[in-house]
Amino acid sequence: MNRRVSLPPWVGRLLACLGGSVVLAMMVGKQQGSKDDYGLAFREAVLNPRIFYFLLVGVLVFLGITYQDVVRRYAGRPGVRPLLAGVLILLASYFLMKWYDPLGDGKLATFGAAVTSTPAVAPVARIFFGWLWWVGLLVTAAATAAAIVWRLRWLAWASAAVSVLVGAIAVAAHSLAVSFAGGIDHSFGAQTALIGNLVLAGAGVVAAMSRVETARTREFVERVMAFRPGLPLVAMGVVLGVLALVAATWFDPGGKNLTLVDTQHLFAGSALSGVASAYLAWLGYAVFAVVVVLAATAVWTAQKTLGYVAAGGAVVAILVTLATLHDISATATKAGYPGSAGEWQNLGTGGWVLCIALFSAGAGGLIAARRAPVIAPEPALARGSGALGRLHQVGTSTTLLSLTLFGVGLALFYPPTATAFWQQALVTDIGVYVLLAIGLNVVIGWAGLLDLGYIAFYALGSYTTAYFTGSLPVQPPIHLSPLWAIPVAIAVCLIAGVVLGGPTLRLRGDYLAIVTLGFGEIIRIIAVNNPGDFTNGPRGVARAVPHPVIDLGFIRFEWGGSQLQYWYLLLVLLALVFLLFWRLEGSRLGRAWAAVREDEVAAQATGVNTTRVKLLAFAIGASTSGLAGVFFASQVGYFNPQNFILNNSILVVAFVVFGGMGSLTGAIAGAAVLTWLPDFLRDQVPSEDRIMWIGAVLIVMMIFRPAGLIPARRRKAELTGLAGHDPSVDQDLRAVPAGEGV
Amino acid sequence: MTQATTTADPDDLIFDVQDVTLRFGGVTSLQNVSLQMRRGEILAVIGPNGAGKTSLFNSLTGVYTPQEGQILLRARPGDQPVSVLGQKTHVVNHLGVARTFQNIRLFPALTALENVKVGVETRQKSGPVSAMLGLPWQRREERESTSQAYALLDRVGLAGRANELAGSLPYGEQRRLEIARALGTDPGVILLDEPAAGTNPAEKQELAALIKQVNHDGVGVLLIEHDMKLVMSVADRIVVLNFGSRIAEGTPEQIQRDPAVVAAYLGTSEEEAVAELDTHDQPELHVIDTSGGVTGAGSAGGPATGEEQA
């Protein structure tokens, strides 16, 4: 009597895939219609023949899902993952990256059209930009795929060789074309294409060399890392260092792009200090060689002392390099060399890349020293801090530690080479929000309290700074420099956190979220309403908040000259906060937070004062936000209540969730990626569409990797199912979560 | 604190519960319940489902505050008697009362060792600042809590499982881990809520040995259990609850012979129970299906609703 018409399941799947293609087609390109034709963009997306490309993608996805048994059998083969990665990198380099800055949008298509229509350019460049870029991609990708499927070793080797060749041609063609065209070019398209081709070649080599049926990527990586811990870092250092010493620009007054040798010639006979001129002539090569040899030996022989010596040598080498860089720019400016703009100006990428290389090599030595085999006592009862060690050991495998250290090297020495736009973005968007995310991670990730009014503490910190530096209409009893305002702002936010948390923390989950949301809005509206002429209302602060100053009498340093100075101040703050919170996570308070988050009733019954613990999380998170507020206020000078809208609170929550709740490195990575993305997309998609793409990234991320970019060990265990490891455990008999009765 | 106090006062009571009545709205979960728990004994609370056993536990640990009556606590020898009523759960725990739960409530994403450390560390002093700065006394406390937690895990036979996630342990080990966590708070009395539920006979034997061992080490044990074999083998005294009231109290032998108890478990009148007792020389309560019979009545449904309000 109840007859249901049921279609075969593949019909729904096909429709879903095709529907997805149409959505994707509409996302790529402008979304807006024109004034008198609202449906313009829609028709362009859907009725244009290009829709067939998207439908084809949909059909491919459909086939992949429907025949996933077959696909999966081949997808597990060695070499498939690097193949996909290589193709993706190449596609990104061809369609996303810039190839030549001065020309229009600078993409490959534009630049390539210009190159091929200019007969005077070297033939290599014309061939590459004419057809080789896409033919090379198709041929190598198809050949590698065929080699993987049919296990043709000779084909795998051949396609690997071709890939390397195409990559080399890409770089050569690009540099030929650019040197023909002139103009200042900082694009990375060609380099990315080289990397993509090398990854493709790697796929070929893996396919040719491997004898197993299924790839074990993680095991492979771990084995490589465990072979000689620190070796990848040292290798990276060697490659970057050689590039820096041989090819990179060290000094470019007026776009001259002088390499290290050229720079030496330029400064021959100048008033350059002894160390610097020696550095340009031979010392630079010497210190690099010494550091690399030391680090490599330490890594190879796994000697503790040697590793530390290598790290120390790297530090000295970096200091000498920095001194030389300073000397170059200062001397050139003093001598009035045309184009010199002052100390630390006009420096090319060379010096900074060499610093990254030295740092990387030194970090390799450090890892070798730390991971050097020691005759360890039985970890169980012998070592006191076993649990603490374990928590952080799991979090910091050698792979992750290497990546982190390399990231630190980049954070230290990459920003000086970045454009002014990216330096600005690094400080105002990325850096501040990383700090905020670290703080909110304490509240959401560790203690499990959903705080939607987090930005209010940021506002409190900013306004406290503005008040104590005399930038508000009401003058303070004592004027403080922004650096002295830090403890005051932290104290204010601590108190505000306790005042807000005291009555509200007995609420749970959703209710707490609503209360904090209300609190955030109250703070913002108070700032707008300007009670007692305190906040100066929606116009923002009355006078600019001064820049921080360090004045010790004999030495005086004032921030504000460039964004870089703020970046390094921020790095110091970040490192400090990271270190303190890292210790906190492994302490008894960190465990108490985890206990409260997991099961509040059980935590109480175990004697944890849950109110106090939650209050501490709230206050510590709030004070971090306050610290970020001080930094923000003194960095931007002028700010207004618009900077503290609800949207920003939600963004910080998104950063924490995206990065991996409860994971410090995750919070940093999440905030960095999600704040970097809008600025990156600025050049890639119409600016109105940026947020849509970020939304898409979030959705995909939450579906396929719900634990976040870098999941916390404790959180990961929650999500992946606990009894899953042991089949003897009955799922129903697991410990119940909080709120399901005592 | 001294041994002299204990011996000087033979009637030293850990719990002195006087006429406690606990209501949820119109439903009475506990009705004028009185019981005394002596120092050093294993006291079992039994009764059919919905009899108010867990409500009693929750009242003793400060989760519920009974409307009437008095609960005096003197967890450790030499303590002044303290009223439990109106105290917060964690405060009651600090007064020396530890407990486990009927449905295991570990911190599943923490390792076994960390679970116990959470318990041990509630007795420590170091705060967030010393943890952030890694001050010497914080490090010392950290080492102490780790070695204590290892010792406790060893005591319950889980030393080899220290670094496994609590949630991934087999059921019986989770039960024992919960006991270890409770012992970590250095209690004077431990309340075990159906520790044998869902465990197999071998595990039950280990559990009985563990309970006796814990008691031997000077911790009072208050036990809720349905498994009569276990109760009869470990308990010094038994209190029987039914429909929120205490219907019997005595040694295991007395309880087994008590017509009111047998009636409650059989769901029959006392006369029939007496007849039942006469026909069997040695009535074995543990063979009676305790999870079925007596829960159907409306009054028995009341306490259950109350429990869900937690």
Short mmCIF file of C-alpha atoms in Angstrom, two decimals, chain A residues 122 124-125 128-129 165-179 190 194:
data_model
loop_
_atom_site.label_atom_id
_atom_site.label_comp_id
_atom_site.label_asym_id
_atom_site.label_seq_id
_atom_site.Cartn_x
_atom_site.Cartn_y
_atom_site.Cartn_z
CA ALA A 122 65.17 33.44 -27.60
CA VAL A 124 63.64 28.33 -26.07
CA ALA A 125 61.37 30.83 -24.40
CA PHE A 128 58.09 26.93 -23.85
CA PHE A 129 55.50 29.68 -23.70
CA LEU A 165 63.90 18.70 -18.48
CA VAL A 166 60.61 20.63 -18.78
CA GLY A 167 61.14 22.15 -15.35
CA ALA A 168 64.61 23.31 -16.26
CA ILE A 169 63.35 24.72 -19.55
CA ALA A 170 60.60 26.59 -17.70
CA VAL A 171 63.12 28.37 -15.49
CA ALA A 172 65.49 29.03 -18.38
CA ALA A 173 62.73 30.28 -20.68
CA HIS A 174 61.39 32.54 -17.97
CA SER A 175 64.74 34.09 -17.17
CA LEU A 176 65.55 34.56 -20.88
CA ALA A 177 62.20 36.19 -21.54
CA VAL A 178 62.43 38.42 -18.48
CA SER A 179 65.97 39.54 -19.19
CA ALA A 190 58.65 29.61 -13.08
CA LEU A 194 60.13 23.74 -11.57
#
